Amino acid sequence: MRAITNCSFLIHYRHPSAAAAFLRSLRHPLPKEAPPFFKVKALSTSASYSELDNARIGRSSSLASPPPSSDFTQKIDVNPPKGTRDFPPEEMRMRTWLFQNFREVSQLFGFEEVDFPVLESEALFVRKAGEEIKDQLYCFEDRGNRRVALRPELTPSLARLVLQKGKSVSLPLKWFAIGQCWRYERMTRGRRREHYQWNMDIIGVPNVTAEAELISSIVTFFKRIGITASDVGFKVSSRKVLQEVLRRYSVPDTLFGRVCVTIDKLEKIPMDDIKNELMAAELSEQAVEELLQILTVKSLEELEEKLGTSFEALAELKQLFSLAEKYGYSEWIQFDASIVRGLAYYTGIVFEGFDREGKLRAICGGGRYDRLLSTFGGEDVPACGFGFGDAVIIELLKDRGLLPELSPQVQNIVCSLGQDLRGAASLVAARLREKGQTVDLVLENKPLKWAFKRAARVNAQRLIIVGSSEWEKGMVGVKLLSSGEQYEIRIEELE
């Protein structure tokens, strides 16, 4: 028996549990011959115990992964992880079409595009108001012992960038982003663990003209893709309504965010649980009853009857509805006091886009968040914005029969009629591409019949044929696929 004194080696294992047991016993004597289920390969003496420990517990390290054993083949699951998606060409065309509409609407309203890392500091998203998003983070400790998370939303990243830029940018800022977000949550129709989100935000405008402009941008988007006010509406309220009720019962401002997060669960958990959570937040039974009664209010007139005319929220809501008439989207919006949104940072007007048939979850949502920057150590700046996911809108378009048919589009198929003409075909393709034409070049020896089928599949406008007799004359054959017209043309005249 001899002990291993140099532990700088790599284990290729066939049996994981046995390999783990072997690693745990590194400092114990081993027999001269390793057990038959191990293959041991010596490495340089610079490999450390910590590197071996990393391998033992599954952490990545500076050591490269071992090549797979030649006699071991692992069969993988070909499906993406649960809650995520692949985007094959037909799905990618749909995503590109949707994102292009997001971008074009944003640019119509004078917004500039920004983006942020998918991986952010975990602290950016962990607030102390009981938000469910805190329990939905994909988070971990990186190799530098930093707590990081895949972003579950875009607004905190926006706030971080605004703080980073400081006084180097002039207000107001009008920024939009289209980014991938991650949340480990229960999946339903239109809700995945990975999704893309369109955000538009206005930084530096303190009045409701900003919210009116944002809602107008969403309405413009809906109209572009065929959605009408009979399909979708917006429920609008203000967190200041709840704040007014809580003020009358001397509830501390520090509990406001927690109360809003609880109210946002109204359609998700039983009413008794809502009441219990509110009373656990130190609200009296009388305050809870009045708060829940206010949440049933569906008109500004009724709200005025219950709370009077002197509180700030009522004036802001009236101004918003007045602006909606001027913009021409008053039929799209309605007051609903139960809308509070689930994120603790909202401070004023809040809104949600909803499916009027009630089959789908919220299509989009947003509001004012004037005090978000101070939670990250900066000076508060008035701000508002919205988030609009890519999954629910696709489901809505399916239900309404409004999904566009997006087939592949190529202007030209270039095909050579012989191996010795491939170079000539490449030259033709290159010249067309220089002129901005899209070209699908046939790269193998294929019969002309195959090229016609290929052209039909990709909806090509014309088939360009490089044949020997034509090429000798400095010409190529052209067939217009829509009309069937055929002709020959000199290469330099090909447009």
JSON list of C-alpha atoms in Angstrom, two decimals, residues 141-318:
[
{"chain": "A", "resi": 141, "resn": "GLU", "atom": "CA", "xyz": [-22.67, 32.97, -6.25]},
{"chain": "A", "resi": 142, "resn": "ASP", "atom": "CA", "xyz": [-20.09, 33.46, -9.00]},
{"chain": "A", "resi": 143, "resn": "ARG", "atom": "CA", "xyz": [-16.45, 32.41, -8.87]},
{"chain": "A", "resi": 144, "resn": "GLY", "atom": "CA", "xyz": [-15.55, 35.77, -7.30]},
{"chain": "A", "resi": 145, "resn": "ASN", "atom": "CA", "xyz": [-17.96, 35.08, -4.41]},
{"chain": "A", "resi": 146, "resn": "ARG", "atom": "CA", "xyz": [-20.38, 37.73, -5.69]},
{"chain": "A", "resi": 147, "resn": "ARG", "atom": "CA", "xyz": [-24.14, 37.20, -5.49]},
{"chain": "A", "resi": 148, "resn": "VAL", "atom": "CA", "xyz": [-25.56, 37.60, -8.99]},
{"chain": "A", "resi": 149, "resn": "ALA", "atom": "CA", "xyz": [-28.91, 36.94, -10.68]},
{"chain": "A", "resi": 150, "resn": "LEU", "atom": "CA", "xyz": [-30.38, 36.62, -14.15]},
{"chain": "A", "resi": 151, "resn": "ARG", "atom": "CA", "xyz": [-32.53, 39.73, -14.46]},
{"chain": "A", "resi": 152, "resn": "PRO", "atom": "CA", "xyz": [-36.24, 39.08, -13.82]},
{"chain": "A", "resi": 153, "resn": "GLU", "atom": "CA", "xyz": [-37.22, 42.53, -15.17]},
{"chain": "A", "resi": 154, "resn": "LEU", "atom": "CA", "xyz": [-35.55, 45.54, -16.78]},
{"chain": "A", "resi": 155, "resn": "THR", "atom": "CA", "xyz": [-36.51, 48.59, -14.67]},
{"chain": "A", "resi": 156, "resn": "PRO", "atom": "CA", "xyz": [-33.89, 48.18, -11.89]},
{"chain": "A", "resi": 157, "resn": "SER", "atom": "CA", "xyz": [-31.17, 47.84, -14.54]},
{"chain": "A", "resi": 158, "resn": "LEU", "atom": "CA", "xyz": [-32.46, 51.04, -16.14]},
{"chain": "A", "resi": 159, "resn": "ALA", "atom": "CA", "xyz": [-32.31, 52.80, -12.77]},
{"chain": "A", "resi": 160, "resn": "ARG", "atom": "CA", "xyz": [-28.73, 51.60, -12.28]},
{"chain": "A", "resi": 161, "resn": "LEU", "atom": "CA", "xyz": [-27.71, 52.96, -15.68]},
{"chain": "A", "resi": 162, "resn": "VAL", "atom": "CA", "xyz": [-29.38, 56.31, -14.99]},
{"chain": "A", "resi": 163, "resn": "LEU", "atom": "CA", "xyz": [-27.44, 56.56, -11.71]},
{"chain": "A", "resi": 164, "resn": "GLN", "atom": "CA", "xyz": [-24.23, 55.58, -13.50]},
{"chain": "A", "resi": 165, "resn": "LYS", "atom": "CA", "xyz": [-24.67, 58.30, -16.12]},
{"chain": "A", "resi": 166, "resn": "GLY", "atom": "CA", "xyz": [-25.57, 60.91, -13.54]},
{"chain": "A", "resi": 167, "resn": "LYS", "atom": "CA", "xyz": [-25.38, 64.49, -14.78]},
{"chain": "A", "resi": 168, "resn": "SER", "atom": "CA", "xyz": [-23.72, 63.47, -18.05]},
{"chain": "A", "resi": 169, "resn": "VAL", "atom": "CA", "xyz": [-27.20, 62.98, -19.55]},
{"chain": "A", "resi": 170, "resn": "SER", "atom": "CA", "xyz": [-29.85, 65.70, -19.77]},
{"chain": "A", "resi": 171, "resn": "LEU", "atom": "CA", "xyz": [-33.42, 65.10, -18.72]},
{"chain": "A", "resi": 172, "resn": "PRO", "atom": "CA", "xyz": [-35.93, 64.03, -19.74]},
{"chain": "A", "resi": 173, "resn": "LEU", "atom": "CA", "xyz": [-34.67, 60.64, -20.92]},
{"chain": "A", "resi": 174, "resn": "LYS", "atom": "CA", "xyz": [-36.88, 58.60, -23.22]},
{"chain": "A", "resi": 175, "resn": "TRP", "atom": "CA", "xyz": [-35.40, 55.12, -23.43]},
{"chain": "A", "resi": 176, "resn": "PHE", "atom": "CA", "xyz": [-36.71, 51.76, -24.57]},
{"chain": "A", "resi": 177, "resn": "ALA", "atom": "CA", "xyz": [-35.30, 48.25, -24.33]},
{"chain": "A", "resi": 178, "resn": "ILE", "atom": "CA", "xyz": [-36.16, 44.75, -25.54]},
{"chain": "A", "resi": 179, "resn": "GLY", "atom": "CA", "xyz": [-34.48, 42.22, -23.30]},
{"chain": "A", "resi": 180, "resn": "GLN", "atom": "CA", "xyz": [-34.62, 38.65, -22.10]},
{"chain": "A", "resi": 181, "resn": "CYS", "atom": "CA", "xyz": [-35.83, 38.15, -18.52]},
{"chain": "A", "resi": 182, "resn": "TRP", "atom": "CA", "xyz": [-35.87, 35.12, -16.23]},
{"chain": "A", "resi": 183, "resn": "ARG", "atom": "CA", "xyz": [-38.25, 34.14, -13.41]},
{"chain": "A", "resi": 184, "resn": "TYR", "atom": "CA", "xyz": [-38.61, 30.75, -11.80]},
{"chain": "A", "resi": 185, "resn": "GLU", "atom": "CA", "xyz": [-42.39, 30.73, -11.45]},
{"chain": "A", "resi": 186, "resn": "ARG", "atom": "CA", "xyz": [-45.42, 28.55, -12.04]},
{"chain": "A", "resi": 187, "resn": "MET", "atom": "CA", "xyz": [-46.06, 28.37, -15.75]},
{"chain": "A", "resi": 188, "resn": "THR", "atom": "CA", "xyz": [-49.46, 29.12, -17.26]},
{"chain": "A", "resi": 189, "resn": "ARG", "atom": "CA", "xyz": [-50.58, 30.09, -20.73]},
{"chain": "A", "resi": 190, "resn": "GLY", "atom": "CA", "xyz": [-48.49, 33.10, -21.76]},
{"chain": "A", "resi": 191, "resn": "ARG", "atom": "CA", "xyz": [-46.22, 32.82, -18.72]},
{"chain": "A", "resi": 192, "resn": "ARG", "atom": "CA", "xyz": [-42.81, 31.21, -19.05]},
{"chain": "A", "resi": 193, "resn": "ARG", "atom": "CA", "xyz": [-39.67, 31.14, -16.97]},
{"chain": "A", "resi": 194, "resn": "GLU", "atom": "CA", "xyz": [-37.81, 32.89, -19.77]},
{"chain": "A", "resi": 195, "resn": "HIS", "atom": "CA", "xyz": [-39.38, 35.64, -21.82]},
{"chain": "A", "resi": 196, "resn": "TYR", "atom": "CA", "xyz": [-38.55, 38.82, -23.69]},
{"chain": "A", "resi": 197, "resn": "GLN", "atom": "CA", "xyz": [-39.88, 42.14, -22.50]},
{"chain": "A", "resi": 198, "resn": "TRP", "atom": "CA", "xyz": [-40.38, 45.49, -24.22]},
{"chain": "A", "resi": 199, "resn": "ASN", "atom": "CA", "xyz": [-39.90, 48.43, -21.86]},
{"chain": "A", "resi": 200, "resn": "MET", "atom": "CA", "xyz": [-40.45, 52.14, -22.50]},
{"chain": "A", "resi": 201, "resn": "ASP", "atom": "CA", "xyz": [-39.47, 54.57, -19.75]},
{"chain": "A", "resi": 202, "resn": "ILE", "atom": "CA", "xyz": [-39.56, 58.34, -19.32]},
{"chain": "A", "resi": 203, "resn": "ILE", "atom": "CA", "xyz": [-37.12, 59.74, -16.75]},
{"chain": "A", "resi": 204, "resn": "GLY", "atom": "CA", "xyz": [-37.43, 63.31, -15.49]},
{"chain": "A", "resi": 205, "resn": "VAL", "atom": "CA", "xyz": [-41.10, 64.21, -16.16]},
{"chain": "A", "resi": 206, "resn": "PRO", "atom": "CA", "xyz": [-43.08, 64.60, -12.90]},
{"chain": "A", "resi": 207, "resn": "ASN", "atom": "CA", "xyz": [-46.64, 64.89, -14.23]},
{"chain": "A", "resi": 208, "resn": "VAL", "atom": "CA", "xyz": [-49.13, 62.49, -15.81]},
{"chain": "A", "resi": 209, "resn": "THR", "atom": "CA", "xyz": [-48.41, 63.67, -19.35]},
{"chain": "A", "resi": 210, "resn": "ALA", "atom": "CA", "xyz": [-45.68, 61.00, -19.28]},
{"chain": "A", "resi": 211, "resn": "GLU", "atom": "CA", "xyz": [-48.12, 58.20, -18.38]},
{"chain": "A", "resi": 212, "resn": "ALA", "atom": "CA", "xyz": [-50.54, 59.43, -21.05]},
{"chain": "A", "resi": 213, "resn": "GLU", "atom": "CA", "xyz": [-47.77, 59.28, -23.66]},
{"chain": "A", "resi": 214, "resn": "LEU", "atom": "CA", "xyz": [-46.75, 55.76, -22.63]},
{"chain": "A", "resi": 215, "resn": "ILE", "atom": "CA", "xyz": [-50.31, 54.41, -22.82]},
{"chain": "A", "resi": 216, "resn": "SER", "atom": "CA", "xyz": [-50.64, 56.09, -26.22]},
{"chain": "A", "resi": 217, "resn": "SER", "atom": "CA", "xyz": [-47.55, 54.21, -27.44]},
{"chain": "A", "resi": 218, "resn": "ILE", "atom": "CA", "xyz": [-49.05, 50.87, -26.40]},
{"chain": "A", "resi": 219, "resn": "VAL", "atom": "CA", "xyz": [-52.36, 51.70, -28.09]},
{"chain": "A", "resi": 220, "resn": "THR", "atom": "CA", "xyz": [-50.41, 52.62, -31.24]},
{"chain": "A", "resi": 221, "resn": "PHE", "atom": "CA", "xyz": [-48.67, 49.25, -31.13]},
{"chain": "A", "resi": 222, "resn": "PHE", "atom": "CA", "xyz": [-51.97, 47.39, -30.72]},
{"chain": "A", "resi": 223, "resn": "LYS", "atom": "CA", "xyz": [-53.51, 49.20, -33.68]},
{"chain": "A", "resi": 224, "resn": "ARG", "atom": "CA", "xyz": [-50.50, 48.38, -35.88]},
{"chain": "A", "resi": 225, "resn": "ILE", "atom": "CA", "xyz": [-50.93, 44.64, -35.31]},
{"chain": "A", "resi": 226, "resn": "GLY", "atom": "CA", "xyz": [-54.72, 44.61, -35.67]},
{"chain": "A", "resi": 227, "resn": "ILE", "atom": "CA", "xyz": [-55.80, 44.67, -31.99]},
{"chain": "A", "resi": 228, "resn": "THR", "atom": "CA", "xyz": [-58.77, 46.94, -31.22]},
{"chain": "A", "resi": 229, "resn": "ALA", "atom": "CA", "xyz": [-60.38, 48.43, -28.10]},
{"chain": "A", "resi": 230, "resn": "SER", "atom": "CA", "xyz": [-62.93, 45.60, -28.20]},
{"chain": "A", "resi": 231, "resn": "ASP", "atom": "CA", "xyz": [-60.06, 43.11, -27.77]},
{"chain": "A", "resi": 232, "resn": "VAL", "atom": "CA", "xyz": [-57.97, 44.86, -25.14]},
{"chain": "A", "resi": 233, "resn": "GLY", "atom": "CA", "xyz": [-58.44, 47.52, -22.47]},
{"chain": "A", "resi": 234, "resn": "PHE", "atom": "CA", "xyz": [-56.39, 49.27, -19.78]},
{"chain": "A", "resi": 235, "resn": "LYS", "atom": "CA", "xyz": [-57.29, 49.27, -16.10]},
{"chain": "A", "resi": 236, "resn": "VAL", "atom": "CA", "xyz": [-55.94, 52.42, -14.47]},
{"chain": "A", "resi": 237, "resn": "SER", "atom": "CA", "xyz": [-55.59, 53.45, -10.84]},
{"chain": "A", "resi": 238, "resn": "SER", "atom": "CA", "xyz": [-53.14, 55.17, -8.52]},
{"chain": "A", "resi": 239, "resn": "ARG", "atom": "CA", "xyz": [-51.29, 53.89, -5.50]},
{"chain": "A", "resi": 240, "resn": "LYS", "atom": "CA", "xyz": [-52.04, 57.21, -3.88]},
{"chain": "A", "resi": 241, "resn": "VAL", "atom": "CA", "xyz": [-55.65, 56.03, -3.52]},
{"chain": "A", "resi": 242, "resn": "LEU", "atom": "CA", "xyz": [-54.52, 53.27, -1.17]},
{"chain": "A", "resi": 243, "resn": "GLN", "atom": "CA", "xyz": [-52.10, 55.66, 0.48]},
{"chain": "A", "resi": 244, "resn": "GLU", "atom": "CA", "xyz": [-54.98, 58.00, 1.29]},
{"chain": "A", "resi": 245, "resn": "VAL", "atom": "CA", "xyz": [-56.96, 55.18, 2.93]},
{"chain": "A", "resi": 246, "resn": "LEU", "atom": "CA", "xyz": [-53.95, 54.05, 4.97]},
{"chain": "A", "resi": 247, "resn": "ARG", "atom": "CA", "xyz": [-53.21, 57.65, 6.02]},
{"chain": "A", "resi": 248, "resn": "ARG", "atom": "CA", "xyz": [-56.71, 57.97, 7.46]},
{"chain": "A", "resi": 249, "resn": "TYR", "atom": "CA", "xyz": [-56.00, 54.95, 9.67]},
{"chain": "A", "resi": 250, "resn": "SER", "atom": "CA", "xyz": [-52.52, 56.16, 10.66]},
{"chain": "A", "resi": 251, "resn": "VAL", "atom": "CA", "xyz": [-50.78, 53.23, 8.95]},
{"chain": "A", "resi": 252, "resn": "PRO", "atom": "CA", "xyz": [-47.01, 54.01, 8.70]},
{"chain": "A", "resi": 253, "resn": "ASP", "atom": "CA", "xyz": [-45.62, 54.78, 5.24]},
{"chain": "A", "resi": 254, "resn": "THR", "atom": "CA", "xyz": [-43.04, 52.02, 5.77]},
{"chain": "A", "resi": 255, "resn": "LEU", "atom": "CA", "xyz": [-45.83, 49.42, 5.40]},
{"chain": "A", "resi": 256, "resn": "PHE", "atom": "CA", "xyz": [-47.20, 50.87, 2.16]},
{"chain": "A", "resi": 257, "resn": "GLY", "atom": "CA", "xyz": [-45.15, 48.72, -0.22]},
{"chain": "A", "resi": 258, "resn": "ARG", "atom": "CA", "xyz": [-46.00, 45.57, 1.70]},
{"chain": "A", "resi": 259, "resn": "VAL", "atom": "CA", "xyz": [-49.73, 46.37, 1.59]},
{"chain": "A", "resi": 260, "resn": "CYS", "atom": "CA", "xyz": [-49.59, 46.96, -2.17]},
{"chain": "A", "resi": 261, "resn": "VAL", "atom": "CA", "xyz": [-47.83, 43.65, -2.77]},
{"chain": "A", "resi": 262, "resn": "THR", "atom": "CA", "xyz": [-50.58, 41.91, -0.78]},
{"chain": "A", "resi": 263, "resn": "ILE", "atom": "CA", "xyz": [-53.39, 43.69, -2.66]},
{"chain": "A", "resi": 264, "resn": "ASP", "atom": "CA", "xyz": [-51.83, 42.60, -5.95]},
{"chain": "A", "resi": 265, "resn": "LYS", "atom": "CA", "xyz": [-52.62, 39.00, -4.97]},
{"chain": "A", "resi": 266, "resn": "LEU", "atom": "CA", "xyz": [-56.40, 39.61, -4.97]},
{"chain": "A", "resi": 267, "resn": "GLU", "atom": "CA", "xyz": [-57.10, 37.30, -7.90]},
{"chain": "A", "resi": 268, "resn": "LYS", "atom": "CA", "xyz": [-54.42, 34.80, -6.95]},
{"chain": "A", "resi": 269, "resn": "ILE", "atom": "CA", "xyz": [-55.23, 33.75, -3.36]},
{"chain": "A", "resi": 270, "resn": "PRO", "atom": "CA", "xyz": [-58.44, 33.48, -1.23]},
{"chain": "A", "resi": 271, "resn": "MET", "atom": "CA", "xyz": [-59.87, 36.67, 0.30]},
{"chain": "A", "resi": 272, "resn": "ASP", "atom": "CA", "xyz": [-59.36, 35.33, 3.83]},
{"chain": "A", "resi": 273, "resn": "ASP", "atom": "CA", "xyz": [-55.64, 35.02, 3.12]},
{"chain": "A", "resi": 274, "resn": "ILE", "atom": "CA", "xyz": [-55.58, 38.62, 1.84]},
{"chain": "A", "resi": 275, "resn": "LYS", "atom": "CA", "xyz": [-57.21, 39.82, 5.06]},
{"chain": "A", "resi": 276, "resn": "ASN", "atom": "CA", "xyz": [-54.83, 37.78, 7.22]},
{"chain": "A", "resi": 277, "resn": "GLU", "atom": "CA", "xyz": [-51.78, 39.20, 5.40]},
{"chain": "A", "resi": 278, "resn": "LEU", "atom": "CA", "xyz": [-53.06, 42.76, 5.78]},
{"chain": "A", "resi": 279, "resn": "MET", "atom": "CA", "xyz": [-53.73, 42.32, 9.50]},
{"chain": "A", "resi": 280, "resn": "ALA", "atom": "CA", "xyz": [-50.29, 40.73, 9.84]},
{"chain": "A", "resi": 281, "resn": "ALA", "atom": "CA", "xyz": [-48.98, 44.01, 8.39]},
{"chain": "A", "resi": 282, "resn": "GLU", "atom": "CA", "xyz": [-50.48, 45.74, 11.47]},
{"chain": "A", "resi": 283, "resn": "LEU", "atom": "CA", "xyz": [-53.65, 47.08, 9.82]},
{"chain": "A", "resi": 284, "resn": "SER", "atom": "CA", "xyz": [-56.71, 47.18, 12.02]},
{"chain": "A", "resi": 285, "resn": "GLU", "atom": "CA", "xyz": [-59.75, 45.14, 11.06]},
{"chain": "A", "resi": 286, "resn": "GLN", "atom": "CA", "xyz": [-61.64, 48.37, 10.29]},
{"chain": "A", "resi": 287, "resn": "ALA", "atom": "CA", "xyz": [-58.82, 49.62, 8.04]},
{"chain": "A", "resi": 288, "resn": "VAL", "atom": "CA", "xyz": [-58.75, 46.30, 6.19]},
{"chain": "A", "resi": 289, "resn": "GLU", "atom": "CA", "xyz": [-62.51, 46.40, 5.56]},
{"chain": "A", "resi": 290, "resn": "GLU", "atom": "CA", "xyz": [-62.47, 49.97, 4.22]},
{"chain": "A", "resi": 291, "resn": "LEU", "atom": "CA", "xyz": [-59.42, 49.26, 2.09]},
{"chain": "A", "resi": 292, "resn": "LEU", "atom": "CA", "xyz": [-61.08, 46.23, 0.51]},
{"chain": "A", "resi": 293, "resn": "GLN", "atom": "CA", "xyz": [-64.25, 48.23, -0.04]},
{"chain": "A", "resi": 294, "resn": "ILE", "atom": "CA", "xyz": [-62.32, 50.97, -1.86]},
{"chain": "A", "resi": 295, "resn": "LEU", "atom": "CA", "xyz": [-60.76, 48.33, -4.10]},
{"chain": "A", "resi": 296, "resn": "THR", "atom": "CA", "xyz": [-64.21, 47.54, -5.55]},
{"chain": "A", "resi": 297, "resn": "VAL", "atom": "CA", "xyz": [-64.63, 51.07, -6.90]},
{"chain": "A", "resi": 298, "resn": "LYS", "atom": "CA", "xyz": [-64.80, 51.19, -10.73]},
{"chain": "A", "resi": 299, "resn": "SER", "atom": "CA", "xyz": [-65.37, 54.90, -11.48]},
{"chain": "A", "resi": 300, "resn": "LEU", "atom": "CA", "xyz": [-63.81, 58.23, -10.57]},
{"chain": "A", "resi": 301, "resn": "GLU", "atom": "CA", "xyz": [-67.23, 59.56, -9.55]},
{"chain": "A", "resi": 302, "resn": "GLU", "atom": "CA", "xyz": [-67.66, 56.80, -6.96]},
{"chain": "A", "resi": 303, "resn": "LEU", "atom": "CA", "xyz": [-64.09, 57.29, -5.77]},
{"chain": "A", "resi": 304, "resn": "GLU", "atom": "CA", "xyz": [-64.80, 60.98, -5.25]},
{"chain": "A", "resi": 305, "resn": "GLU", "atom": "CA", "xyz": [-67.90, 60.13, -3.21]},
{"chain": "A", "resi": 306, "resn": "LYS", "atom": "CA", "xyz": [-65.91, 57.87, -0.89]},
{"chain": "A", "resi": 307, "resn": "LEU", "atom": "CA", "xyz": [-62.69, 59.84, -0.46]},
{"chain": "A", "resi": 308, "resn": "GLY", "atom": "CA", "xyz": [-63.66, 63.41, -1.30]},
{"chain": "A", "resi": 309, "resn": "THR", "atom": "CA", "xyz": [-62.11, 65.81, -3.80]},
{"chain": "A", "resi": 310, "resn": "SER", "atom": "CA", "xyz": [-59.07, 67.08, -1.95]},
{"chain": "A", "resi": 311, "resn": "PHE", "atom": "CA", "xyz": [-56.57, 64.25, -2.35]},
{"chain": "A", "resi": 312, "resn": "GLU", "atom": "CA", "xyz": [-53.86, 64.37, -5.04]},
{"chain": "A", "resi": 313, "resn": "ALA", "atom": "CA", "xyz": [-54.59, 61.07, -6.77]},
{"chain": "A", "resi": 314, "resn": "LEU", "atom": "CA", "xyz": [-58.05, 62.13, -7.91]},
{"chain": "A", "resi": 315, "resn": "ALA", "atom": "CA", "xyz": [-56.73, 65.23, -9.70]},
{"chain": "A", "resi": 316, "resn": "GLU", "atom": "CA", "xyz": [-54.01, 63.21, -11.45]},
{"chain": "A", "resi": 317, "resn": "LEU", "atom": "CA", "xyz": [-56.45, 60.51, -12.56]},
{"chain": "A", "resi": 318, "resn": "LYS", "atom": "CA", "xyz": [-58.88, 63.11, -13.92]}
]
